[in-house]
Amino acid sequence: MRPRRRVVLMAPALLLAAPAAAQRGASLWFDPTQLPSYSGRLERWIATPAGAVDRGLLREGTQFVFASSEAEALMTAIEPGAPISVWGIRARNAAVVLMLAWGKSDSEPLGFVERPAWFVAHEPGREPLQLSGRILCPLFTPRGEGMGVVLAEGGAIRLPVAAHRALGDLLKPGEPLAAEGLGTRRDRLVALDALSIGRAMDSLQPVPRG
């Protein structure tokens, strides 16, 4: 998916329709909609092991990362399957965008992010969980480093960056994967910090330490 560079000017009607977003955007020292926009349909929201939501995945394959404080507004406005446009900074070597603004289309910015998620905040899960399925895609840090995987059947398995790097071929998309660790299950959103990992539950090995 190619980013589109365009400057979007907010019309008065839009300002009236979304005053909260306008007020938030007014405090920024730059206009995030001058950045490239990445548009597609939302495949799913992705949770953290602590049960917060800090990223979304487009059907076209791009992930976008945000502070969990943005999740409520995003999830209220955009349901899975709906279109969304994200303005932000894309990692050099991975399909992941640090989100700075978002809207239902690339001409309708509704939310401006005052506190971008430059780094992935880590709050561990507390509930022992198991997850298994086929790998849909890697999870990425805002800088494009691998930090786990998203399963096609739902759920996310998180790993330290060094562990992700060490596990190599085990984490290829399309391959089966199983893990157990501490996480949170919240309706259909589930994620864990992997303590053990392998192709199947009966062949788990401890996650390598960096």
GROMACS .gro file of C-alpha atoms in nm:
model
  210
    1MET     CA    1   0.000   0.000   0.000
    2ARG     CA    2   0.149   0.331  -0.106
    3PRO     CA    3   0.132   0.629   0.124
    4ARG     CA    4  -0.029   0.938  -0.018
    5ARG     CA    5   0.121   1.273   0.052
    6ARG     CA    6  -0.139   1.544   0.074
    7VAL     CA    7  -0.215   1.841   0.293
    8VAL     CA    8  -0.565   1.826   0.439
    9LEU     CA    9  -0.735   2.147   0.551
   10MET     CA   10  -1.015   2.098   0.802
   11ALA     CA   11  -1.337   2.263   0.689
   12PRO     CA   12  -1.547   2.463   0.937
   13ALA     CA   13  -1.820   2.197   0.927
   14LEU     CA   14  -1.569   1.935   1.031
   15LEU     CA   15  -1.441   2.150   1.312
   16LEU     CA   16  -1.796   2.178   1.443
   17ALA     CA   17  -1.856   1.806   1.402
   18ALA     CA   18  -1.546   1.710   1.598
   19PRO     CA   19  -1.463   1.993   1.842
   20ALA     CA   20  -1.274   1.766   2.079
   21ALA     CA   21  -1.040   1.653   1.805
   22ALA     CA   22  -0.986   2.010   1.692
   23GLN     CA   23  -0.902   2.124   2.042
   24ARG     CA   24  -0.655   1.841   2.085
   25GLY     CA   25  -0.495   1.911   1.748
   26ALA     CA   26  -0.463   2.282   1.820
   27SER     CA   27  -0.202   2.218   2.089
   28LEU     CA   28   0.034   2.039   1.848
   29TRP     CA   29   0.329   2.236   1.715
   30PHE     CA   30   0.299   2.073   1.371
   31ASP     CA   31   0.024   1.952   1.138
   32PRO     CA   32   0.035   1.570   1.135
   33THR     CA   33  -0.183   1.554   0.823
   34GLN     CA   34   0.113   1.684   0.619
   35LEU     CA   35   0.269   1.341   0.679
   36PRO     CA   36   0.195   1.043   0.451
   37SER     CA   37  -0.144   0.877   0.501
   38TYR     CA   38  -0.199   0.501   0.502
   39SER     CA   39  -0.551   0.390   0.418
   40GLY     CA   40  -0.729   0.058   0.424
   41ARG     CA   41  -0.990  -0.143   0.609
   42LEU     CA   42  -0.938  -0.239   0.969
   43GLU     CA   43  -0.868  -0.608   1.006
   44ARG     CA   44  -0.857  -0.609   1.386
   45TRP     CA   45  -0.751  -0.435   1.701
   46ILE     CA   46  -0.459  -0.592   1.888
   47ALA     CA   47  -0.432  -0.605   2.266
   48THR     CA   48  -0.136  -0.601   2.501
   49PRO     CA   49  -0.077  -0.876   2.758
   50ALA     CA   50  -0.215  -0.636   3.020
   51GLY     CA   51  -0.545  -0.611   2.834
   52ALA     CA   52  -0.505  -0.264   2.682
   53VAL     CA   53  -0.526  -0.198   2.307
   54ASP     CA   54  -0.226  -0.025   2.151
   55ARG     CA   55  -0.238  -0.105   1.781
   56GLY     CA   56  -0.451  -0.190   1.482
   57LEU     CA   57  -0.391  -0.404   1.175
   58LEU     CA   58  -0.515  -0.312   0.827
   59ARG     CA   59  -0.632  -0.586   0.591
   60GLU     CA   60  -0.366  -0.460   0.354
   61GLY     CA   61  -0.102  -0.562   0.610
   62THR     CA   62   0.011  -0.236   0.771
   63GLN     CA   63   0.011  -0.206   1.150
   64PHE     CA   64  -0.036   0.125   1.326
   65VAL     CA   65   0.077   0.184   1.682
   66PHE     CA   66  -0.066   0.428   1.935
   67ALA     CA   67  -0.075   0.491   2.308
   68SER     CA   68  -0.348   0.286   2.478
   69SER     CA   69  -0.506   0.612   2.594
   70GLU     CA   70  -0.622   0.658   2.231
   71ALA     CA   71  -0.794   0.320   2.214
   72GLU     CA   72  -1.140   0.416   2.338
   73ALA     CA   73  -1.189   0.691   2.079
   74LEU     CA   74  -1.054   0.475   1.798
   75MET     CA   75  -1.255   0.165   1.884
   76THR     CA   76  -1.574   0.368   1.923
   77ALA     CA   77  -1.535   0.531   1.581
   78ILE     CA   78  -1.385   0.244   1.376
   79GLU     CA   79  -1.514  -0.113   1.379
   80PRO     CA   80  -1.336  -0.409   1.216
   81GLY     CA   81  -1.408  -0.404   0.844
   82ALA     CA   82  -1.454  -0.026   0.832
   83PRO     CA   83  -1.221   0.208   0.641
   84ILE     CA   84  -0.960   0.407   0.829
   85SER     CA   85  -0.679   0.643   0.730
   86VAL     CA   86  -0.374   0.689   0.950
   87TRP     CA   87  -0.119   0.969   0.927
   88GLY     CA   88   0.219   0.905   1.080
   89ILE     CA   89   0.579   0.792   1.055
   90ARG     CA   90   0.647   0.456   0.889
   91ALA     CA   91   0.941   0.242   0.995
   92ARG     CA   92   1.213   0.215   0.732
   93ASN     CA   93   1.210  -0.165   0.699
   94ALA     CA   94   0.867  -0.281   0.820
   95ALA     CA   95   0.500  -0.214   0.753
   96VAL     CA   96   0.433  -0.035   1.081
   97VAL     CA   97   0.327   0.327   1.132
   98LEU     CA   98   0.361   0.539   1.444
   99MET     CA   99   0.019   0.704   1.438
  100LEU     CA  100  -0.005   1.083   1.475
  101ALA     CA  101  -0.356   1.139   1.337
  102TRP     CA  102  -0.645   0.930   1.209
  103GLY     CA  103  -0.981   0.956   1.036
  104LYS     CA  104  -1.246   0.758   0.853
  105SER     CA  105  -1.094   0.870   0.524
  106ASP     CA  106  -0.785   1.057   0.411
  107SER     CA  107  -0.989   1.378   0.387
  108GLU     CA  108  -1.146   1.353   0.731
  109PRO     CA  109  -0.897   1.371   1.020
  110LEU     CA  110  -1.093   1.310   1.339
  111GLY     CA  111  -0.825   1.249   1.599
  112PHE     CA  112  -0.483   1.402   1.664
  113VAL     CA  113  -0.238   1.219   1.888
  114GLU     CA  114  -0.070   1.448   2.140
  115ARG     CA  115   0.137   1.172   2.303
  116PRO     CA  116   0.259   0.938   2.029
  117ALA     CA  117   0.378   0.590   2.128
  118TRP     CA  118   0.744   0.639   2.035
  119PHE     CA  119   0.825   0.333   2.243
  120VAL     CA  120   0.613   0.027   2.330
  121ALA     CA  121   0.497   0.060   2.689
  122HIS     CA  122   0.517  -0.274   2.865
  123GLU     CA  123   0.278  -0.375   3.139
  124PRO     CA  124   0.283  -0.753   3.191
  125GLY     CA  125  -0.018  -0.979   3.199
  126ARG     CA  126  -0.115  -1.165   3.515
  127GLU     CA  127  -0.335  -1.454   3.402
  128PRO     CA  128  -0.174  -1.783   3.289
  129LEU     CA  129  -0.282  -1.839   2.928
  130GLN     CA  130  -0.211  -2.059   2.629
  131LEU     CA  131  -0.244  -1.958   2.265
  132SER     CA  132  -0.198  -2.155   1.945
  133GLY     CA  133  -0.274  -2.113   1.577
  134ARG     CA  134  -0.110  -2.008   1.253
  135ILE     CA  135   0.104  -1.698   1.230
  136LEU     CA  136  -0.067  -1.417   1.039
  137CYS     CA  137   0.212  -1.159   1.066
  138PRO     CA  138   0.484  -1.031   1.299
  139LEU     CA  139   0.423  -0.772   1.567
  140PHE     CA  140   0.652  -0.472   1.529
  141THR     CA  141   0.784  -0.200   1.752
  142PRO     CA  142   0.737   0.155   1.616
  143ARG     CA  143   1.094   0.126   1.483
  144GLY     CA  144   1.012  -0.190   1.288
  145GLU     CA  145   1.175  -0.446   1.516
  146GLY     CA  146   1.000  -0.781   1.554
  147MET     CA  147   0.845  -0.829   1.899
  148GLY     CA  148   0.614  -1.128   1.858
  149VAL     CA  149   0.336  -1.240   1.624
  150VAL     CA  150  -0.034  -1.204   1.549
  151LEU     CA  151  -0.222  -1.532   1.506
  152ALA     CA  152  -0.469  -1.577   1.219
  153GLU     CA  153  -0.723  -1.725   1.462
  154GLY     CA  154  -0.699  -1.423   1.689
  155GLY     CA  155  -0.465  -1.324   1.969
  156ALA     CA  156  -0.113  -1.194   1.993
  157ILE     CA  157   0.202  -1.353   2.130
  158ARG     CA  158   0.455  -1.097   2.251
  159LEU     CA  159   0.828  -1.151   2.280
  160PRO     CA  160   1.130  -0.941   2.371
  161VAL     CA  161   1.299  -0.802   2.059
  162ALA     CA  162   1.612  -1.009   2.119
  163ALA     CA  163   1.406  -1.328   2.162
  164HIS     CA  164   1.213  -1.259   1.842
  165ARG     CA  165   1.540  -1.219   1.658
  166ALA     CA  166   1.681  -1.541   1.805
  167LEU     CA  167   1.375  -1.751   1.719
  168GLY     CA  168   1.410  -1.672   1.348
  169ASP     CA  169   1.237  -1.929   1.125
  170LEU     CA  170   0.998  -2.038   1.400
  171LEU     CA  171   0.809  -1.711   1.351
  172LYS     CA  172   0.747  -1.722   0.975
  173PRO     CA  173   0.395  -1.625   0.862
  174GLY     CA  174   0.179  -1.926   0.781
  175GLU     CA  175   0.360  -2.157   1.023
  176PRO     CA  176   0.187  -2.307   1.329
  177LEU     CA  177   0.284  -2.165   1.665
  178ALA     CA  178   0.193  -2.224   2.027
  179ALA     CA  179   0.291  -2.041   2.341
  180GLU     CA  180   0.208  -2.009   2.706
  181GLY     CA  181   0.271  -1.724   2.943
  182LEU     CA  182   0.100  -1.445   3.134
  183GLY     CA  183  -0.162  -1.236   2.962
  184THR     CA  184  -0.522  -1.117   2.952
  185ARG     CA  185  -0.834  -1.237   2.771
  186ARG     CA  186  -1.087  -0.959   2.706
  187ASP     CA  187  -1.376  -1.079   2.494
  188ARG     CA  188  -1.212  -1.155   2.158
  189LEU     CA  189  -0.897  -0.964   2.243
  190VAL     CA  190  -0.630  -1.186   2.394
  191ALA     CA  191  -0.254  -1.150   2.425
  192LEU     CA  192   0.026  -1.296   2.634
  193ASP     CA  193   0.393  -1.251   2.709
  194ALA     CA  194   0.541  -1.582   2.598
  195LEU     CA  195   0.742  -1.774   2.856
  196SER     CA  196   0.748  -2.094   2.649
  197ILE     CA  197   0.703  -2.131   2.273
  198GLY     CA  198   0.708  -2.395   2.000
  199ARG     CA  199   0.525  -2.542   1.703
  200ALA     CA  200   0.270  -2.713   1.928
  201MET     CA  201   0.171  -2.724   2.293
  202ASP     CA  202   0.346  -3.059   2.340
  203SER     CA  203   0.679  -2.923   2.212
  204LEU     CA  204   0.717  -2.593   2.398
  205GLN     CA  205   1.062  -2.468   2.492
  206PRO     CA  206   1.157  -2.175   2.717
  207VAL     CA  207   1.176  -1.843   2.532
  208PRO     CA  208   1.543  -1.753   2.481
  209ARG     CA  209   1.672  -1.462   2.683
  210GLY     CA  210   1.857  -1.181   2.510
   0.00000   0.00000   0.00000
